[in-house]
JSON list of C-alpha atoms in Angstrom, two decimals:
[
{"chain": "A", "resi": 158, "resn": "UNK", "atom": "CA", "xyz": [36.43, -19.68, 149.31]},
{"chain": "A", "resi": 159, "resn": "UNK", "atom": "CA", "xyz": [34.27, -21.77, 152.00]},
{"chain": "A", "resi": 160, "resn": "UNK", "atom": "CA", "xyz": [31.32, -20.52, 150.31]},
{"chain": "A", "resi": 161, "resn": "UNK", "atom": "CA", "xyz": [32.71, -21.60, 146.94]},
{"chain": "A", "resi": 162, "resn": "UNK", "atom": "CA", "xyz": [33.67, -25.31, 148.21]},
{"chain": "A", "resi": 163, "resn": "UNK", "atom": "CA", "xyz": [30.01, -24.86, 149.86]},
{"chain": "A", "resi": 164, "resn": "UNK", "atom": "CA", "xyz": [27.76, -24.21, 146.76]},
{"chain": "A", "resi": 165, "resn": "UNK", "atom": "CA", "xyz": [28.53, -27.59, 145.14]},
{"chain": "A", "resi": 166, "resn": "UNK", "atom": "CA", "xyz": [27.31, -29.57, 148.16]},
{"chain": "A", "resi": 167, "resn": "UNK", "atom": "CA", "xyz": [24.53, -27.96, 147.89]},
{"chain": "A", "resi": 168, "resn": "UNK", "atom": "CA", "xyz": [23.44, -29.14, 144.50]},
{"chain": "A", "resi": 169, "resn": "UNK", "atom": "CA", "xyz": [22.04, -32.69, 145.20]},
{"chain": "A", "resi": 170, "resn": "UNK", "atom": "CA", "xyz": [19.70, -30.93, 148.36]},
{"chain": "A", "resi": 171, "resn": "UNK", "atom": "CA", "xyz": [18.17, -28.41, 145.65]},
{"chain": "A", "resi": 172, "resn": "UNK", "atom": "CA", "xyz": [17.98, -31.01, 142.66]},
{"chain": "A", "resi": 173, "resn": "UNK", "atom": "CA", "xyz": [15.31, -33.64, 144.91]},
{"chain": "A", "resi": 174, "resn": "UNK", "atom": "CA", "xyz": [13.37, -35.64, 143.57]},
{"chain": "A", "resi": 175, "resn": "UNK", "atom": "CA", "xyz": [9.63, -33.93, 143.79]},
{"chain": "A", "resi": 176, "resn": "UNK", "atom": "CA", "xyz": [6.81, -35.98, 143.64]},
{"chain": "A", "resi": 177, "resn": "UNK", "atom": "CA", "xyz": [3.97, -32.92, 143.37]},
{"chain": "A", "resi": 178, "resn": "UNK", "atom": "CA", "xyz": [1.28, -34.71, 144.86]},
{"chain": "A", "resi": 179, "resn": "UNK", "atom": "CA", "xyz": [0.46, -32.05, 147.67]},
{"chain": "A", "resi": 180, "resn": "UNK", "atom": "CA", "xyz": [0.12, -27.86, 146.79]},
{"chain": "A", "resi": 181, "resn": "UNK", "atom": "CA", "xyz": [3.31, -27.59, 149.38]},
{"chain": "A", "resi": 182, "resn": "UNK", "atom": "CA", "xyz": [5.22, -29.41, 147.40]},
{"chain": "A", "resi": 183, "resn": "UNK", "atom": "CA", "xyz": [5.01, -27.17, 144.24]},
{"chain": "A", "resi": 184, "resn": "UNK", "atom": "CA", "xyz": [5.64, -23.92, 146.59]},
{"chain": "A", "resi": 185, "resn": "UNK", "atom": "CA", "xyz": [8.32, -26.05, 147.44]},
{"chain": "A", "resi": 186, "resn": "UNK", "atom": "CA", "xyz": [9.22, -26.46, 143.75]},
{"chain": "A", "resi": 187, "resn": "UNK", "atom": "CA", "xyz": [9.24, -23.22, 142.86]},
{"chain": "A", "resi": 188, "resn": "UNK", "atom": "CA", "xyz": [11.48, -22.24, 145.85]},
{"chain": "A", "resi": 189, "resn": "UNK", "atom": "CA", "xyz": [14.17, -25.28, 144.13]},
{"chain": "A", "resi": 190, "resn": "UNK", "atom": "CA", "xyz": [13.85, -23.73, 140.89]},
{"chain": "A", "resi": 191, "resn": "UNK", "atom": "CA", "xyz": [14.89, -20.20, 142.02]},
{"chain": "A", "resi": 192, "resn": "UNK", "atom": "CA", "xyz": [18.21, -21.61, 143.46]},
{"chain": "A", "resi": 193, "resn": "UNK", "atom": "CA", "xyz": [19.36, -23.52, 140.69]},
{"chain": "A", "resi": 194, "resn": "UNK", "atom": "CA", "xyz": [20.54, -20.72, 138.21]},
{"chain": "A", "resi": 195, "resn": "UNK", "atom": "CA", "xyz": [22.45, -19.52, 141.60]},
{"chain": "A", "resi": 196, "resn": "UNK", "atom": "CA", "xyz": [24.26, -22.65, 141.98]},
{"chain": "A", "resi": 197, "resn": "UNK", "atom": "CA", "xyz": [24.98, -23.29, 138.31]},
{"chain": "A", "resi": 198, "resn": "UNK", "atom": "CA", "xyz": [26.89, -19.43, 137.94]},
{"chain": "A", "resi": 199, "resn": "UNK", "atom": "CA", "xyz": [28.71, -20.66, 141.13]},
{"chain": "A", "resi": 200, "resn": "UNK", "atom": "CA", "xyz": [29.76, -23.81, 139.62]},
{"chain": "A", "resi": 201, "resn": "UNK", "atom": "CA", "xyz": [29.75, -24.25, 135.66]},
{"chain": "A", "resi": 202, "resn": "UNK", "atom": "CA", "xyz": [31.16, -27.16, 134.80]},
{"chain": "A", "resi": 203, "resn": "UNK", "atom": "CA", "xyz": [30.02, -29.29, 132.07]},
{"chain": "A", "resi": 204, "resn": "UNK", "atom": "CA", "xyz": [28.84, -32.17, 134.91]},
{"chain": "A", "resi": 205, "resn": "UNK", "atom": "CA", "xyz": [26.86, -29.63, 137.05]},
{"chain": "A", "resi": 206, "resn": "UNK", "atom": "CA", "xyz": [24.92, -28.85, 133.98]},
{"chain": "A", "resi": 207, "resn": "UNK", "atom": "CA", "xyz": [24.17, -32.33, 132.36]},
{"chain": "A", "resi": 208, "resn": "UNK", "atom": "CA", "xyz": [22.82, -32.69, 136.35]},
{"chain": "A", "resi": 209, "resn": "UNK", "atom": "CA", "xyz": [20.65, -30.16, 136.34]},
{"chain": "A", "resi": 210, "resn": "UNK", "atom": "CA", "xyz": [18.95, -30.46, 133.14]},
{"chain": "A", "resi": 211, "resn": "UNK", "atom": "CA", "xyz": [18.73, -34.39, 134.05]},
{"chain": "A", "resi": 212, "resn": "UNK", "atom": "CA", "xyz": [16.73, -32.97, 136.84]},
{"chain": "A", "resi": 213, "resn": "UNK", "atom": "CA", "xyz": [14.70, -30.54, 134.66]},
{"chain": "A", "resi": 214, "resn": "UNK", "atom": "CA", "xyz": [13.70, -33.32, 132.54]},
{"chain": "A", "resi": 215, "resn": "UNK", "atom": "CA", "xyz": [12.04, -35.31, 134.89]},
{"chain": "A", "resi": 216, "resn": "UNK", "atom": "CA", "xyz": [10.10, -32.42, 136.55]},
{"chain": "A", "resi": 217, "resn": "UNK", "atom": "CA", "xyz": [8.78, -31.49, 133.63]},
{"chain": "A", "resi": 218, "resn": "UNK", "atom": "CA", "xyz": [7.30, -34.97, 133.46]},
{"chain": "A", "resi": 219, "resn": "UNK", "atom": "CA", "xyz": [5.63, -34.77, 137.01]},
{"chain": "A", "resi": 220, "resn": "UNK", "atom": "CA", "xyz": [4.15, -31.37, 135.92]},
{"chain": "A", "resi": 221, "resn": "UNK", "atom": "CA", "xyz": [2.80, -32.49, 133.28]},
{"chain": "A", "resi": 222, "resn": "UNK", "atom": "CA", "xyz": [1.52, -35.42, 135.71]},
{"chain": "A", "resi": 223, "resn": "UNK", "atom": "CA", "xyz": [-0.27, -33.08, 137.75]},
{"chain": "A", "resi": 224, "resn": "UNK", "atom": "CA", "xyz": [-1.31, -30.10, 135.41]},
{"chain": "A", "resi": 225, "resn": "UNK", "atom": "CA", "xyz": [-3.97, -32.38, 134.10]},
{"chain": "A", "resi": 226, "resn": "UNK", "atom": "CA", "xyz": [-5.21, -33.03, 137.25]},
{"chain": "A", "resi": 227, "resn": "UNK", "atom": "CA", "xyz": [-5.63, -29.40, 138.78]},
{"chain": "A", "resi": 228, "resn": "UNK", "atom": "CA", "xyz": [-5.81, -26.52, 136.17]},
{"chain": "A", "resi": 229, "resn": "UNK", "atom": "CA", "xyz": [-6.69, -24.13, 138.46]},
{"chain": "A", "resi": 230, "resn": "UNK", "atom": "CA", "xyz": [-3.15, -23.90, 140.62]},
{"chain": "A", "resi": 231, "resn": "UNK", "atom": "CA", "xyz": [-1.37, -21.22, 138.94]},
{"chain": "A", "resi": 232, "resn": "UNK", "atom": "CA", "xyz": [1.75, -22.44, 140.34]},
{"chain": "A", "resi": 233, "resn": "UNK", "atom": "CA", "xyz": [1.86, -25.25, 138.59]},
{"chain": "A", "resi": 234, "resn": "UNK", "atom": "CA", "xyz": [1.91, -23.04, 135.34]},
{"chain": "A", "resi": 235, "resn": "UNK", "atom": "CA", "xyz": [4.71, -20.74, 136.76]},
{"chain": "A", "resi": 236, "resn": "UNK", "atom": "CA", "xyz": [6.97, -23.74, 137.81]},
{"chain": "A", "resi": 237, "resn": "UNK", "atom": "CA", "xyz": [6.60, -25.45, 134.22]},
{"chain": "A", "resi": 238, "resn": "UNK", "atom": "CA", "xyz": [7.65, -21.67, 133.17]},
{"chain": "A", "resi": 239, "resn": "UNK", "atom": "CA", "xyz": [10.32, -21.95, 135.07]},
{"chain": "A", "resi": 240, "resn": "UNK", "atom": "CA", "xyz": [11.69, -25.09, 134.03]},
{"chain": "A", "resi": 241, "resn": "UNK", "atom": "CA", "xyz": [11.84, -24.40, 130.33]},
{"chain": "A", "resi": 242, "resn": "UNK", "atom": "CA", "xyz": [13.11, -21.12, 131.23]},
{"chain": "A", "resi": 243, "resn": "UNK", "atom": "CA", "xyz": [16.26, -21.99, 133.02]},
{"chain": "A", "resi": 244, "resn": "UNK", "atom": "CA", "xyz": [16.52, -25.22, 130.80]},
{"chain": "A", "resi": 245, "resn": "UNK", "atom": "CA", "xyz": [17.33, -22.25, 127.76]},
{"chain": "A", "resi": 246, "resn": "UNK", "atom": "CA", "xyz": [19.49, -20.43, 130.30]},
{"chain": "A", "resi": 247, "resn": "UNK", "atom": "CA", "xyz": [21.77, -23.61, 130.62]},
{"chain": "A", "resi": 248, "resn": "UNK", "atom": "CA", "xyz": [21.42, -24.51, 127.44]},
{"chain": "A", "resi": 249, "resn": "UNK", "atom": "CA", "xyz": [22.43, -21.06, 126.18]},
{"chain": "A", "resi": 250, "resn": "UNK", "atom": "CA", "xyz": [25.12, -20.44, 128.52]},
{"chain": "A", "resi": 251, "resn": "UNK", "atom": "CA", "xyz": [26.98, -24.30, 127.87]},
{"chain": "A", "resi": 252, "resn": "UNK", "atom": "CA", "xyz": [28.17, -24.94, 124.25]},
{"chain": "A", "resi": 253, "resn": "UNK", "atom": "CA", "xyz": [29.81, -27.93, 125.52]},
{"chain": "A", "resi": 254, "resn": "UNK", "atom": "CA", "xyz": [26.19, -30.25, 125.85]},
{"chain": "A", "resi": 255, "resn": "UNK", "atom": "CA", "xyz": [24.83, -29.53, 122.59]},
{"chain": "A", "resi": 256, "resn": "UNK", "atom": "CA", "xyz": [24.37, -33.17, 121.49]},
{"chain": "A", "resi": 257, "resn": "UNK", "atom": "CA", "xyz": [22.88, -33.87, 125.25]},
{"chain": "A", "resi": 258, "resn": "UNK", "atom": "CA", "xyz": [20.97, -30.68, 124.73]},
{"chain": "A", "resi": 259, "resn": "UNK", "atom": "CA", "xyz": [19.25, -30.88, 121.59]},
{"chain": "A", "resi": 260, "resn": "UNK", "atom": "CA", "xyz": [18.33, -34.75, 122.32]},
{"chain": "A", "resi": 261, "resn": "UNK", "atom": "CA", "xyz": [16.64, -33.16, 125.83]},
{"chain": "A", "resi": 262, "resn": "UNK", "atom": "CA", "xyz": [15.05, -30.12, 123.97]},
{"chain": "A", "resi": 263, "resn": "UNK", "atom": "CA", "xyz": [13.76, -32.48, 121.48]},
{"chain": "A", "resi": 264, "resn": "UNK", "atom": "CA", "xyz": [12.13, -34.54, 124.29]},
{"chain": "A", "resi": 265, "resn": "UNK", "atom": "CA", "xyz": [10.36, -31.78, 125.87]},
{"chain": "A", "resi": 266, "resn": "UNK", "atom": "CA", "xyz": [9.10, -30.57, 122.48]},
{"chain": "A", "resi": 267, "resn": "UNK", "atom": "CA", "xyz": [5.75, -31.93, 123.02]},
{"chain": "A", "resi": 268, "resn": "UNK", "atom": "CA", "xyz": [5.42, -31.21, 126.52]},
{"chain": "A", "resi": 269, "resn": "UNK", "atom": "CA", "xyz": [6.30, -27.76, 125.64]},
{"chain": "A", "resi": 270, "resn": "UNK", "atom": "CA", "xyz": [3.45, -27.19, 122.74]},
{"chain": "A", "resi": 271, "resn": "UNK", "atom": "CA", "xyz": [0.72, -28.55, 124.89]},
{"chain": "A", "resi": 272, "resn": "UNK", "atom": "CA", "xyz": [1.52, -25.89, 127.69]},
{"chain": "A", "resi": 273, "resn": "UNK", "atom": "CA", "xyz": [1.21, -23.21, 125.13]},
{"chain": "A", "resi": 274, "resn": "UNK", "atom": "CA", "xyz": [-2.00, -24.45, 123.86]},
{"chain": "A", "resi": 275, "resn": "UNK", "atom": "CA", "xyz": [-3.28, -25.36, 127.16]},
{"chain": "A", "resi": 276, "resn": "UNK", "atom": "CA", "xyz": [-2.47, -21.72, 128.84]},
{"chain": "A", "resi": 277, "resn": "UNK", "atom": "CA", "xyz": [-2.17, -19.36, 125.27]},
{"chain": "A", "resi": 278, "resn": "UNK", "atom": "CA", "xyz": [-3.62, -16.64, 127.31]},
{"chain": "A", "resi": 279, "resn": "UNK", "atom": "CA", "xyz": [-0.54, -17.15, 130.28]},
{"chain": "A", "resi": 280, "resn": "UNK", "atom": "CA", "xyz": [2.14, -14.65, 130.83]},
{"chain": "A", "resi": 281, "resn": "UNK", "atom": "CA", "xyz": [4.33, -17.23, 132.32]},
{"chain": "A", "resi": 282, "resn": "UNK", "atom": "CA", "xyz": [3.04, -19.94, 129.33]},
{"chain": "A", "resi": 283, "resn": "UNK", "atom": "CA", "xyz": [4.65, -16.90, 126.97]},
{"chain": "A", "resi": 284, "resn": "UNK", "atom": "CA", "xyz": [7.53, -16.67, 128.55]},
{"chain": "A", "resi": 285, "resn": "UNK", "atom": "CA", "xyz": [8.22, -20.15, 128.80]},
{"chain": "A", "resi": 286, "resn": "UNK", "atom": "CA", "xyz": [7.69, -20.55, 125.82]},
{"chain": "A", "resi": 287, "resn": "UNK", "atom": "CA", "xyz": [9.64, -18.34, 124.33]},
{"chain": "A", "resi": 288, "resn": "UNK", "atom": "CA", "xyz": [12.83, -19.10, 125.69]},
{"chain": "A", "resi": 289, "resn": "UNK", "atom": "CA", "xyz": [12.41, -23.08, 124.98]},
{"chain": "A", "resi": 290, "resn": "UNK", "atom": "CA", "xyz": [12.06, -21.56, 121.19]},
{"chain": "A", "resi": 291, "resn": "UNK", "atom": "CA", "xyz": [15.69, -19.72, 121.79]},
{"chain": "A", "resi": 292, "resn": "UNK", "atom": "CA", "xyz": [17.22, -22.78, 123.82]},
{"chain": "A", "resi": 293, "resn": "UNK", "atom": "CA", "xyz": [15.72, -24.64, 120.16]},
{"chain": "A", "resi": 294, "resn": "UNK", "atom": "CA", "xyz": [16.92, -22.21, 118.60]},
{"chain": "A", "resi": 295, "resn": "UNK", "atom": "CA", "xyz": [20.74, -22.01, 120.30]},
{"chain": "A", "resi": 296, "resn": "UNK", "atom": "CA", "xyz": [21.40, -26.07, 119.63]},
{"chain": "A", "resi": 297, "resn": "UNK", "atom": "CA", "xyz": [20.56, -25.77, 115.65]},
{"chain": "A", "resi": 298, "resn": "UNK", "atom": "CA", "xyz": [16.55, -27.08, 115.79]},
{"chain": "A", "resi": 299, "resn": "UNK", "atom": "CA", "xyz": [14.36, -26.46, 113.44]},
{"chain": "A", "resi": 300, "resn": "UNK", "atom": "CA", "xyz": [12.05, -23.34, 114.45]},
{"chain": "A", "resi": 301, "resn": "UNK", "atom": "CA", "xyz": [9.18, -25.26, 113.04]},
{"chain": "A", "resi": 302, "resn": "UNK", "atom": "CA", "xyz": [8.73, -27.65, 116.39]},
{"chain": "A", "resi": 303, "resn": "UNK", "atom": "CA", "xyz": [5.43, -27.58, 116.68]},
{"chain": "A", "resi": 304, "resn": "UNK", "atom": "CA", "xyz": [2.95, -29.49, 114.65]},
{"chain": "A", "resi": 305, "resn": "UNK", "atom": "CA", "xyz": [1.30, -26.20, 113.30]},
{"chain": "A", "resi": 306, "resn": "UNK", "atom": "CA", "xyz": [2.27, -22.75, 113.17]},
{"chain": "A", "resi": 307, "resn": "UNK", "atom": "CA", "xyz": [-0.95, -21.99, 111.53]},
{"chain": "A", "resi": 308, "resn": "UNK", "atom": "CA", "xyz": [-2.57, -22.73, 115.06]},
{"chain": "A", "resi": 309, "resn": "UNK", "atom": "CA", "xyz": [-0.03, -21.07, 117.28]},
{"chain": "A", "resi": 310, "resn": "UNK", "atom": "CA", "xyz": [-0.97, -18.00, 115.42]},
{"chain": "A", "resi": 311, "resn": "UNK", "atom": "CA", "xyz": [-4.63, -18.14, 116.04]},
{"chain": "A", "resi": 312, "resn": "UNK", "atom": "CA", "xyz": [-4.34, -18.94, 119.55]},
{"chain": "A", "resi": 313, "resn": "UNK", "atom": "CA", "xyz": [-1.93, -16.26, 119.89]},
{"chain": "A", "resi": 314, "resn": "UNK", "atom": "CA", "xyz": [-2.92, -13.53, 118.03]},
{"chain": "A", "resi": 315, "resn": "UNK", "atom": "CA", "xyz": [-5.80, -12.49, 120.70]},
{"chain": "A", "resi": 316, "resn": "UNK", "atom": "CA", "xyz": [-2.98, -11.39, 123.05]},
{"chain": "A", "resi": 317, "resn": "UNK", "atom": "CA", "xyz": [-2.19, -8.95, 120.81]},
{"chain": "A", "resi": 318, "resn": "UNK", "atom": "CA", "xyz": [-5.41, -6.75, 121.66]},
{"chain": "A", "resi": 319, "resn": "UNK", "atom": "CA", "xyz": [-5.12, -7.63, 125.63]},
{"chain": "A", "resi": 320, "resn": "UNK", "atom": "CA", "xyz": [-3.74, -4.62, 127.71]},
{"chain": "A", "resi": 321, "resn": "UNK", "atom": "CA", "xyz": [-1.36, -6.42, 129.63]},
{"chain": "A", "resi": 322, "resn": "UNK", "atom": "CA", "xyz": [2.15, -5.24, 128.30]},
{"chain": "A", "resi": 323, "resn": "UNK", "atom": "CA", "xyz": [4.42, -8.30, 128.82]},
{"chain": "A", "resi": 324, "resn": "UNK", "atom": "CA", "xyz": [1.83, -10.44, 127.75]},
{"chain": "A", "resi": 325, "resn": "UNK", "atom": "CA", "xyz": [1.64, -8.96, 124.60]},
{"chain": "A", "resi": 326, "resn": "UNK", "atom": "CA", "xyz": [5.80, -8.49, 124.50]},
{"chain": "A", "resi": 327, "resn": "UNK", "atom": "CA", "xyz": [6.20, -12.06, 125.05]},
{"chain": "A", "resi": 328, "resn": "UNK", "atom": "CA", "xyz": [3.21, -13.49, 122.43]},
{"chain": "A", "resi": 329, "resn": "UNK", "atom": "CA", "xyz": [5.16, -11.20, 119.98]},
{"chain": "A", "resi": 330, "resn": "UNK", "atom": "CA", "xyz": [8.76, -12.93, 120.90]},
{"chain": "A", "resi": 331, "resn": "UNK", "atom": "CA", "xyz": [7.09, -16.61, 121.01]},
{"chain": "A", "resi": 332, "resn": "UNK", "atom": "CA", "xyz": [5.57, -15.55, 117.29]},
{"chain": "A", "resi": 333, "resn": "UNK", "atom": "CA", "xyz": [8.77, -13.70, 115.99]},
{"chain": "A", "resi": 334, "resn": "UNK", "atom": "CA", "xyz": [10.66, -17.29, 116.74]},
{"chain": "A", "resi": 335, "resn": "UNK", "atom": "CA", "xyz": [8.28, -19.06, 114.31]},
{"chain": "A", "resi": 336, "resn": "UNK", "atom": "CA", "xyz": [8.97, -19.51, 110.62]},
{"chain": "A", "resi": 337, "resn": "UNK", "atom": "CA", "xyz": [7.90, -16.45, 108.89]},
{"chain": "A", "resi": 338, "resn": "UNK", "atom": "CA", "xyz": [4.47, -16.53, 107.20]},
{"chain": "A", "resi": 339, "resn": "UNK", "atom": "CA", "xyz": [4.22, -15.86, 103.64]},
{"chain": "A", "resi": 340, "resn": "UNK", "atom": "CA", "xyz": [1.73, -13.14, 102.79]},
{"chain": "A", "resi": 341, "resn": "UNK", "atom": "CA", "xyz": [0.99, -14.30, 99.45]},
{"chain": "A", "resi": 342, "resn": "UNK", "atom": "CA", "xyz": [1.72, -17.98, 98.62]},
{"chain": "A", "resi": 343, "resn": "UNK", "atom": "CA", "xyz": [0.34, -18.26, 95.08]},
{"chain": "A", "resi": 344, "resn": "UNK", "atom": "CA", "xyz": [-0.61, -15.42, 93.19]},
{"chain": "A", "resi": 345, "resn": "UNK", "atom": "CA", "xyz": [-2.86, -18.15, 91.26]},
{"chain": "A", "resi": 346, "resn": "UNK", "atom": "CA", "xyz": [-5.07, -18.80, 93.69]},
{"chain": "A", "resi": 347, "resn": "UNK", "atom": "CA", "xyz": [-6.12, -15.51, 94.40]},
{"chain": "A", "resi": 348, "resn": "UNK", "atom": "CA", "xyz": [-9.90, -14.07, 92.84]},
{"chain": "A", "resi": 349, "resn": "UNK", "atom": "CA", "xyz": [-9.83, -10.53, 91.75]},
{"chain": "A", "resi": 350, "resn": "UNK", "atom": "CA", "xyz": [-12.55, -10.55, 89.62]},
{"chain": "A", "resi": 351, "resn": "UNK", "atom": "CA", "xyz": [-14.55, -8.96, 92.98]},
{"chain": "A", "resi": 352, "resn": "UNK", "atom": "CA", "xyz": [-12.29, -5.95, 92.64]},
{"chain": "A", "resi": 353, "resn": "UNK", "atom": "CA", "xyz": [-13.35, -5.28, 89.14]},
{"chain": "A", "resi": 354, "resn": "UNK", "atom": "CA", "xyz": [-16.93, -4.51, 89.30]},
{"chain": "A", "resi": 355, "resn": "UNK", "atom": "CA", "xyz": [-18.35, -1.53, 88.07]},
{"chain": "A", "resi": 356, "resn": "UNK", "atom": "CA", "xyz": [-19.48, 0.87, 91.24]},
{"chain": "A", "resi": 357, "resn": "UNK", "atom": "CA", "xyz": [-23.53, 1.79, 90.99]},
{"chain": "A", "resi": 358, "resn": "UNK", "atom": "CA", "xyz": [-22.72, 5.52, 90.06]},
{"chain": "A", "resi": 359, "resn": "UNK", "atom": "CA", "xyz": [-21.20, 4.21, 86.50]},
{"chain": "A", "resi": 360, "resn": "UNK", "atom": "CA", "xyz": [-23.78, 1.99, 85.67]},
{"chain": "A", "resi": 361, "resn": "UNK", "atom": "CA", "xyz": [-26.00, 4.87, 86.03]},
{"chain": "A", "resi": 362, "resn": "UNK", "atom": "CA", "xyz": [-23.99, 7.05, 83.86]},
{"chain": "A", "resi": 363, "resn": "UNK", "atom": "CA", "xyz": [-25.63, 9.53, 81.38]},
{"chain": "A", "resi": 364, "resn": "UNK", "atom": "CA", "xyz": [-25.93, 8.71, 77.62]},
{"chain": "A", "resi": 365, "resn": "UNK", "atom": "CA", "xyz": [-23.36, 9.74, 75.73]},
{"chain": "A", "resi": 366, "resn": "UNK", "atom": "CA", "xyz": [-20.77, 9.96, 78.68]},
{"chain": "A", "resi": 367, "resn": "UNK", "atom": "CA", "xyz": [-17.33, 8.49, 79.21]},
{"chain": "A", "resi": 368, "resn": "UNK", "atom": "CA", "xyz": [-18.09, 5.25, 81.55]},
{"chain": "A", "resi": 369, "resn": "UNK", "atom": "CA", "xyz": [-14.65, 4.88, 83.73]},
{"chain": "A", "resi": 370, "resn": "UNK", "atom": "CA", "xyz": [-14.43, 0.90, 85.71]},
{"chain": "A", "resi": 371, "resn": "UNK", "atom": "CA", "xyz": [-13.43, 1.94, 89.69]},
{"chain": "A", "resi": 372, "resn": "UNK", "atom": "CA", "xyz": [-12.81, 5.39, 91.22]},
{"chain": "A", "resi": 373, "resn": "UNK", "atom": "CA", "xyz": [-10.93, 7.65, 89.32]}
]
């Protein structure tokens, strides 16, 4: 039971207010991030959560601060993947914030559709990503949040022919949370006077003989 009157104490020293303006402090970052699914199981109440994804919210916004500013620290990617990752977990797990929820899901729309198009070619971006579509998903959003799904499927669809496994596993769960693309939208529009030409070989067909249009 100490450890249990323990855990809560704990949650202001894990849920600091980062700055990022040094590398340690986004090793540090990630470090946070690890604990706080820990501490929430420990303690889920409806407060604990509304404090945690208070916190989320505002490290997302000093990631995307910084991510501008140095593209090549990996870290940075893996912490924003983090954050939208065990924003969904809370989200998921707490049916009692889904007005606070969706409002804070709906703010980090746009933060999360430039880190997909900034890294489509990221593990972590596809992971991310994916479960901010499910925490969308769990508080009744639209799964058409970003401006076009035309253009998540073309950056995307690459990954498809890369060898790494989970990258392709998670580009298909990021694409299977999209609105489903029509194959055919209007039968009008398509041309199928290309499919009717005669092959050579019939042109050239004897006198007197049976011309057929296509392959028999």
């Amino acid at each position: 039971s100490s450890n249990h009157d323990l855990f809560p104490k704990l949650i202001p020293m894990v849920l600091q207010d980062i700055t990022l303006t040094e590398t340690e402090d986004v090793k540090g970052l990630l470090f946070l991030l690890r604990c706080v699914p820990l501490l929430y199981n420990v303690n889920k109440t409806k407060k604990t959560c509304q404090k945690i994804l208070l916190w989320l919210g505002k490290i997302i916004k000093r990631l995307d601060e910084r991510i501008p500013q140095d593209q090549t620290d990996k870290n940075l990617i893996i912490a924003k993947a983090l954050v939208l990752e065990i924003t969904s977990l809370l989200i998921c797990s707490d049916s009692t914030n889904t007005l606070f929820a969706k409002e804070l899901v709906e703010k980090m729309t746009p933060s999360a559709q430039s880190f997909l198009f900034q890294n489509p070619t990221s593990v972590w971006t596809m992971r991310g990503t994916f479960y901010f579509l499910k925490a969308a998903n769990s508080v009744n959003l639209p799964n058409d949040l970003f401006a076009s799904v035309d253009q998540v499927f073309d950056a995307l669809s690459p990954n498809l022919r890369q060898c790494n496994h989970y990258l392709r596993l998670y580009t298909l769960c990021v694409l299977d949370s999209l609105p489903k693309k029509q194959f055919v939208v209007n039968h009008a529009d398509i041309d199928f006077t290309g499919d009717l030409d005669e092959e050579p070989s019939s042109s050239l067909s004897k006198p007197g003989s049976v011309v057929f249009s296509g392959s028999c």
